[in-house]
Short mmCIF file of C-alpha atoms and ligand atoms in Angstrom, two decimals:
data_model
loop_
_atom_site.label_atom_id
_atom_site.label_comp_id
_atom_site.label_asym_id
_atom_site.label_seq_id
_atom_site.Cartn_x
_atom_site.Cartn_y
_atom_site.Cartn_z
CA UNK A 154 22.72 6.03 4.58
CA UNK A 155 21.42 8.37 7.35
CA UNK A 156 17.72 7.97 6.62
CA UNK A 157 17.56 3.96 6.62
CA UNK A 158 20.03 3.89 10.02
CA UNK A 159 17.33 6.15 11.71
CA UNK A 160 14.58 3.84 10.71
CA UNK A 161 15.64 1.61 13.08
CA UNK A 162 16.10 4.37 16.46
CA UNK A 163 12.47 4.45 16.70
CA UNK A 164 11.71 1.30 19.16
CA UNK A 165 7.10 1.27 18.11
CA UNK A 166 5.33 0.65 21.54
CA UNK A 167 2.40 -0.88 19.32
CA UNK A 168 3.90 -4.72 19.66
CA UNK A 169 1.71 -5.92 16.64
CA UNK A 170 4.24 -3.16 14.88
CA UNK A 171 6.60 -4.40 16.66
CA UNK A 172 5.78 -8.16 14.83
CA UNK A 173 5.88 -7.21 11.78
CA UNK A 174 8.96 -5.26 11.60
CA UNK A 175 10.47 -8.20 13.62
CA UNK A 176 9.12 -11.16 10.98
CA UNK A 177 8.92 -8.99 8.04
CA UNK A 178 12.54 -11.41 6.32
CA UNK A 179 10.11 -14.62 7.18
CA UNK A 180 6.63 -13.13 7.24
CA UNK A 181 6.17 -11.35 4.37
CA UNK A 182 9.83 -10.50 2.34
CA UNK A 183 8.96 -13.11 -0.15
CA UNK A 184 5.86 -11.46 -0.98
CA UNK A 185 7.62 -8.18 -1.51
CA UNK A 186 10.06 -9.82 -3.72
CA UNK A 187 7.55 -11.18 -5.82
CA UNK A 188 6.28 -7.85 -6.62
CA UNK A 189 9.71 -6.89 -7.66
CA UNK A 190 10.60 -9.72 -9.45
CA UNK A 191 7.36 -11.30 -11.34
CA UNK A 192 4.78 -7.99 -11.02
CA UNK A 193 7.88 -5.43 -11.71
CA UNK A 194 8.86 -7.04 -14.82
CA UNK A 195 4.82 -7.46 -16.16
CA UNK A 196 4.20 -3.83 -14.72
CA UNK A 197 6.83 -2.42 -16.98
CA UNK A 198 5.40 -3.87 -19.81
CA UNK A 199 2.30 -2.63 -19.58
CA UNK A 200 3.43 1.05 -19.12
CA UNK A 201 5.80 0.47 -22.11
CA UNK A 202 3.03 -0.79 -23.96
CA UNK A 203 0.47 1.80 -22.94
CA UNK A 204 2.86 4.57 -23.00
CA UNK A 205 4.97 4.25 -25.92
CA UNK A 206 7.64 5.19 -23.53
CA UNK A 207 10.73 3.11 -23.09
CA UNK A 208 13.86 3.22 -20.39
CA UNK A 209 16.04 2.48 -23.03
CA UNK A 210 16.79 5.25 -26.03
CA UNK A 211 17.62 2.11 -28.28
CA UNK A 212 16.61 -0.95 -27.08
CA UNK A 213 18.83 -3.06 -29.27
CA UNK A 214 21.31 -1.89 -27.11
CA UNK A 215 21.02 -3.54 -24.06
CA UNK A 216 20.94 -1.04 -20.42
CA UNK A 217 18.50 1.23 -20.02
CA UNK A 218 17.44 3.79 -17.45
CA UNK A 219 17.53 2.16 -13.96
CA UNK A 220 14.48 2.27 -11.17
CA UNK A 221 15.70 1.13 -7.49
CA UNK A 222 13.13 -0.73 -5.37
CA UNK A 223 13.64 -0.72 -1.76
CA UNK A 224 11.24 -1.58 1.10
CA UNK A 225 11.26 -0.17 3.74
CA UNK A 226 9.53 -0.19 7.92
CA UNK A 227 7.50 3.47 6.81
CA UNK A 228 8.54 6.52 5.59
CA UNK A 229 10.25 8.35 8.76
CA UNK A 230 8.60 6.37 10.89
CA UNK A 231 5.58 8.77 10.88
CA UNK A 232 2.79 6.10 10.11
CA UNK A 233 4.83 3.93 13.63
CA UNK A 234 4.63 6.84 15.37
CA UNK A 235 0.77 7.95 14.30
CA UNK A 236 -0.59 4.14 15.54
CA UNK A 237 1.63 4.54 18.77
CA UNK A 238 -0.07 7.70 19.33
CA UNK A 239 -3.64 6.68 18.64
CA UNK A 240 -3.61 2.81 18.62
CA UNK A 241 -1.31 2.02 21.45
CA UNK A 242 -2.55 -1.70 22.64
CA UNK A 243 -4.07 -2.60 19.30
CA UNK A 244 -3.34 -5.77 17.80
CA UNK A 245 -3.62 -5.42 14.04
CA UNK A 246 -3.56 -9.54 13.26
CA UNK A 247 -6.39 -9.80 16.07
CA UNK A 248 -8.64 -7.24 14.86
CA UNK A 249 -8.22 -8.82 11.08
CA UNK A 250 -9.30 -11.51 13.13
CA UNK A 251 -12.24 -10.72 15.13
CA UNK A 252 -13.75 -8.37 11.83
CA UNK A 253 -13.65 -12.41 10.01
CA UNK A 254 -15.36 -13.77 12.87
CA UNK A 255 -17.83 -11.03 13.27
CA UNK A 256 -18.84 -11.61 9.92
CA UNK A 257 -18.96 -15.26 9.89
CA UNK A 258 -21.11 -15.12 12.86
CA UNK A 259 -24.20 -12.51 11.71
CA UNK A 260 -24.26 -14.91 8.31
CA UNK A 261 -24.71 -18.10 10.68
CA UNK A 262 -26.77 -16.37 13.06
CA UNK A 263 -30.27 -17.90 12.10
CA UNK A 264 -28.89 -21.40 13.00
CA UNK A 265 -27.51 -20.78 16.62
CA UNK A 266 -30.43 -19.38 17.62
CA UNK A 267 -32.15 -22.33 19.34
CA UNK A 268 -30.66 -24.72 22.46
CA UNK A 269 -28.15 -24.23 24.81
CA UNK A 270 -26.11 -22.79 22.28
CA UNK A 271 -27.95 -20.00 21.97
CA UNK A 272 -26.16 -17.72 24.67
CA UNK A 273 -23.16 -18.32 24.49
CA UNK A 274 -23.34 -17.60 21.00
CA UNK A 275 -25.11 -14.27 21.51
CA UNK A 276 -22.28 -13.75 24.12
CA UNK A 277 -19.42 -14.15 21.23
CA UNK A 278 -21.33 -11.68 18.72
CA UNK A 279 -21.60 -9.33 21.82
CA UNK A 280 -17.73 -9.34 22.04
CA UNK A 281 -16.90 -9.15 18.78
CA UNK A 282 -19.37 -6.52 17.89
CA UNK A 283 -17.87 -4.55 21.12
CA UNK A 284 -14.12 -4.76 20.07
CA UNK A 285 -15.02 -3.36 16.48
CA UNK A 286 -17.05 -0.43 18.06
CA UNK A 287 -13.88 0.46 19.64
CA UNK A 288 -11.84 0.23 16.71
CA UNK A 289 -14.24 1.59 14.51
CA UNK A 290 -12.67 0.65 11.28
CA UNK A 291 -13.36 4.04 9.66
CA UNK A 292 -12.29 5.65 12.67
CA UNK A 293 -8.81 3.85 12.37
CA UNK A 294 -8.38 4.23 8.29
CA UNK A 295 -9.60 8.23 8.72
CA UNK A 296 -6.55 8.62 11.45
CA UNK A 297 -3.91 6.42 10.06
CA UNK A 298 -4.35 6.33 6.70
CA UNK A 299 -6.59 9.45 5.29
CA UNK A 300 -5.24 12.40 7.57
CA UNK A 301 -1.29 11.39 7.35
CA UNK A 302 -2.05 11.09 3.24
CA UNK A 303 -2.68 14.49 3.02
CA UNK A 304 0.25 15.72 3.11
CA UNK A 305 2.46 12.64 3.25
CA UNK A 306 3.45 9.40 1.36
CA UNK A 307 1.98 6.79 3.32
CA UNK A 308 2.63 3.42 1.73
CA UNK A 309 4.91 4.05 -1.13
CA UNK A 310 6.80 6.93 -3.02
CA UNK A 311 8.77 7.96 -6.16
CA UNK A 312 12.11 9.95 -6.02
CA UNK A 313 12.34 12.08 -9.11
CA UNK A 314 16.45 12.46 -7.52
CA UNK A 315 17.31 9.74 -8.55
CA UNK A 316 14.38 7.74 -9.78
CA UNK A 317 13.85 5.40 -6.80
CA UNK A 318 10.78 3.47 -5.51
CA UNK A 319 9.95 3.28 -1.84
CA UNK A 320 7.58 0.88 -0.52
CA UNK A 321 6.73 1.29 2.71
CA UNK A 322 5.82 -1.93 4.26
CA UNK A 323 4.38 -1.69 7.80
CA UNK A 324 1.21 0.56 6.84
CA UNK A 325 1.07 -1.68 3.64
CA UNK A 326 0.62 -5.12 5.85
CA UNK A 327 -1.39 -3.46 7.69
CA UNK A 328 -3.93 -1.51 4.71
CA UNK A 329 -4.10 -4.89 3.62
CA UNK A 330 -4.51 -6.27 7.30
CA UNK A 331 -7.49 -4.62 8.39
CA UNK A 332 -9.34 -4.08 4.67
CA UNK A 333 -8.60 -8.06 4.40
CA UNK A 334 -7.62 -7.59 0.81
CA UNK A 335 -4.63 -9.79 -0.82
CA UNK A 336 -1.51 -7.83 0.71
CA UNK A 337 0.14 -9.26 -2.75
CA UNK A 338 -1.93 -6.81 -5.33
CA UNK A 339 -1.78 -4.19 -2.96
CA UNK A 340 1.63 -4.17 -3.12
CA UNK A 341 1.12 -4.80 -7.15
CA UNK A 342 -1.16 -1.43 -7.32
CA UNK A 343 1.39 0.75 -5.28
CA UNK A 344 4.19 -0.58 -7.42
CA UNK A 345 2.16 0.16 -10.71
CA UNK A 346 1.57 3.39 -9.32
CA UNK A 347 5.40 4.61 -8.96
CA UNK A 348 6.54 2.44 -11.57
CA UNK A 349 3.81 4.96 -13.70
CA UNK A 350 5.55 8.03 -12.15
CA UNK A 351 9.17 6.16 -13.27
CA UNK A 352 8.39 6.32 -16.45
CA UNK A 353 6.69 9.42 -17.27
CA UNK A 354 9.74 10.90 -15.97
CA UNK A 355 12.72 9.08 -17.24
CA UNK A 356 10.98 7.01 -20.34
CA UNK A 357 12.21 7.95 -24.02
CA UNK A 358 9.23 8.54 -25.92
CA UNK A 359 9.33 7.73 -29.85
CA UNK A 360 11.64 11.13 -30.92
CA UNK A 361 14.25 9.81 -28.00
CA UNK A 362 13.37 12.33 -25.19
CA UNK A 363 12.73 12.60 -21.59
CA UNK A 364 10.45 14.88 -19.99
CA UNK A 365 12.68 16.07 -17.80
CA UNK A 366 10.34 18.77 -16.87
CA UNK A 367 7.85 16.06 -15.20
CA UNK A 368 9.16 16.70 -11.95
CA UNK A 369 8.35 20.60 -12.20
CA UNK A 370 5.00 19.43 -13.31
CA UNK A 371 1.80 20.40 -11.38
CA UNK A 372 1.11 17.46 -9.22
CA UNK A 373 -2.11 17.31 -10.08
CA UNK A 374 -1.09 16.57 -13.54
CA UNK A 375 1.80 13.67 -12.47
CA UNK A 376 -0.31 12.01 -10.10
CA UNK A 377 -3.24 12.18 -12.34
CA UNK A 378 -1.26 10.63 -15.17
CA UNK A 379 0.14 8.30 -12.73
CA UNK A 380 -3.59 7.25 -11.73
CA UNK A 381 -4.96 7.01 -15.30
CA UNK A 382 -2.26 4.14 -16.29
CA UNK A 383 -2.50 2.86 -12.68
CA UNK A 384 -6.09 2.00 -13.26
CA UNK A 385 -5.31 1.15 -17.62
CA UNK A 386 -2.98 -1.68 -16.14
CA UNK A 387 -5.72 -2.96 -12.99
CA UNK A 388 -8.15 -3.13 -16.09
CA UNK A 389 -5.87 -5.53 -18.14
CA UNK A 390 -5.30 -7.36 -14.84
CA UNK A 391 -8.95 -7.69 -13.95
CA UNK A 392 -9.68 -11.14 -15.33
CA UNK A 393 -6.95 -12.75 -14.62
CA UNK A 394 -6.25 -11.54 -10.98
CA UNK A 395 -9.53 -9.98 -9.89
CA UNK A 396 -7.85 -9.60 -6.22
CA UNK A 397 -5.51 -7.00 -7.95
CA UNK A 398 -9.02 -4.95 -8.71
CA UNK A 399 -10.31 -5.64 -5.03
CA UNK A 400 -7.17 -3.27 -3.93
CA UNK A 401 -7.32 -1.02 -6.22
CA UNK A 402 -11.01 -0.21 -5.28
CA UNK A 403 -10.40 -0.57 -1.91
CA UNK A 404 -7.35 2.15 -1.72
CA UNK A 405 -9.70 4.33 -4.32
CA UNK A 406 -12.86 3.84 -1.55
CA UNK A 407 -11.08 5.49 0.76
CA UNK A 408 -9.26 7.99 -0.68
CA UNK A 409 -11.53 11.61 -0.21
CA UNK A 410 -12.38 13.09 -3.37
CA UNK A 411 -10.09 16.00 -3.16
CA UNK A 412 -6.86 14.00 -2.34
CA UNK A 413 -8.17 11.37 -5.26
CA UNK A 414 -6.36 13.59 -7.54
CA UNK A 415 -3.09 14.06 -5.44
CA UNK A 416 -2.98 9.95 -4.91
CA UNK A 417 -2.73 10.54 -1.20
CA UNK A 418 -1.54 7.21 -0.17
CA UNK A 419 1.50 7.41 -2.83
CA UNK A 420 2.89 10.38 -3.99
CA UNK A 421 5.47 11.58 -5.28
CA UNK A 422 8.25 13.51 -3.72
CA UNK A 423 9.92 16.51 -5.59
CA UNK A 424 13.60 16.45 -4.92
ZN1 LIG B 570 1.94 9.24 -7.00
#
């Protein structure tokens, strides 16, 4: 497996990169799993249900079509390398950080306003409100997350090859890191996403056929179909996990019009 040994040749200068690849098995694996074990299974039922398409020809008869998941650091390292480029020293956990404080401290403002308490409190919104001007946060989504999803997958991708799901974990954590939205339903919209793409390619619809052609399709059409049933299943989510909304709005706010079409932050990959 060429491509996963050379994830691991790339040593990220960023050290909160560095963190996460380093604690992802007691960080955040069991949040990944979760997606694949309890999300995957209600995921698929949704499409099936909203599709009419199934991964089995005849379901009575047990195996159907089969969809790998695998997570993995980023795709090529390209997202590593794009914060080591442009985000050298940042600490990802410490901004998420400072952005809560920040916010905690304009709303409590009016009462820290008299007293000795005064300055030093003006001196903490000072800092705070310096540190985000330098890491302007649409500054930092627009280089690491909007220019990259132009023309590549960014936190997760579909393999029309052989019908496998990549999640791509490191610019996940950190989407989810410095938009402060549940990293859990991110993960849950990416996977409904591909899962989407899985079966509009390989589902049986009701006369027992594939559209094998899918991945010859315009992608305009795929990830548009993939983005309609994306946003059927958030829907049926909405009231029962509202933070699975949240993400979904949040990748959709910052996805440019033009790319909305194209899914820039998941595509597909035609091979
Ligand atoms: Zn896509």
């Amino acid at each position: 497996m060429p491509e996963l040994f050379d994830q691991y040749h790339y040593e990220p200068k960023n050290k909160s990169v560095n963190a996460i690849i380093r604690e992802f098995e007691k960080e955040y694996q069991e949040i990944f799993e979760l997606a694949k074990t309890k999300w995957n299974h209600s995921i698929r039922e949704f499409h099936r249900d909203a599709t009419g398409l199934k991964l089995s020809r005849n379901s009575s008869i047990g195996r159907g079509m089969t969809i790998q998941i695998r997570f993995l650091p980023d795709e090529e390292n390209q997202f590593i390398k794009l914060i080591d480029e442009h985000f050298p020293e940042l600490d990802f956990m410490e901004y998420t950080k400072i952005r809560s404080l920040h916010d905690a401290l304009i709303h409590s403002d009016p009462y820290f306003q008299i007293g000795e308490i005064g300055l030093p409190f003006q001196q903490l919104v000072d800092y705070c409100s310096k540190y985000l001007d330098r890491y302007n946060l649409k500054k930092l989504h627009s280089l690491l997350f909007t220019e990259m999803g132009k023309s590549k997958d960014v936190l997760g991708a579909y393999y029309f090859k052989d019908s496998r799901i990549e999640l791509y974990y490191v610019p996940l954590i950190i989407f989810s890191q410095i938009h402060r939205i549940s990293l859990e339903h991110l993960i849950v919209v990416v996977l409904a996403h591909e899962l989407a793409h899985a079966y509009h390619h390989i589902g049986f619809d009701t006369d027992g056929y594939q559209w094998d052609e899918m991945s010859k399709t315009d992608s305009n059409i795929v990830e548009g179909l993939a983005q309609y049933y994306t946003s059927l299943f958030v829907e049926d989510q909405e009231t029962i996990y509202p933070g699975v909304k949240d993400a979904y709005l949040e990748l959709l706010a910052y996805q440019t019009v033009s790319t909305r079409a194209t899914a820039s932050l998941c595509s597909v990959i035609f091979c």
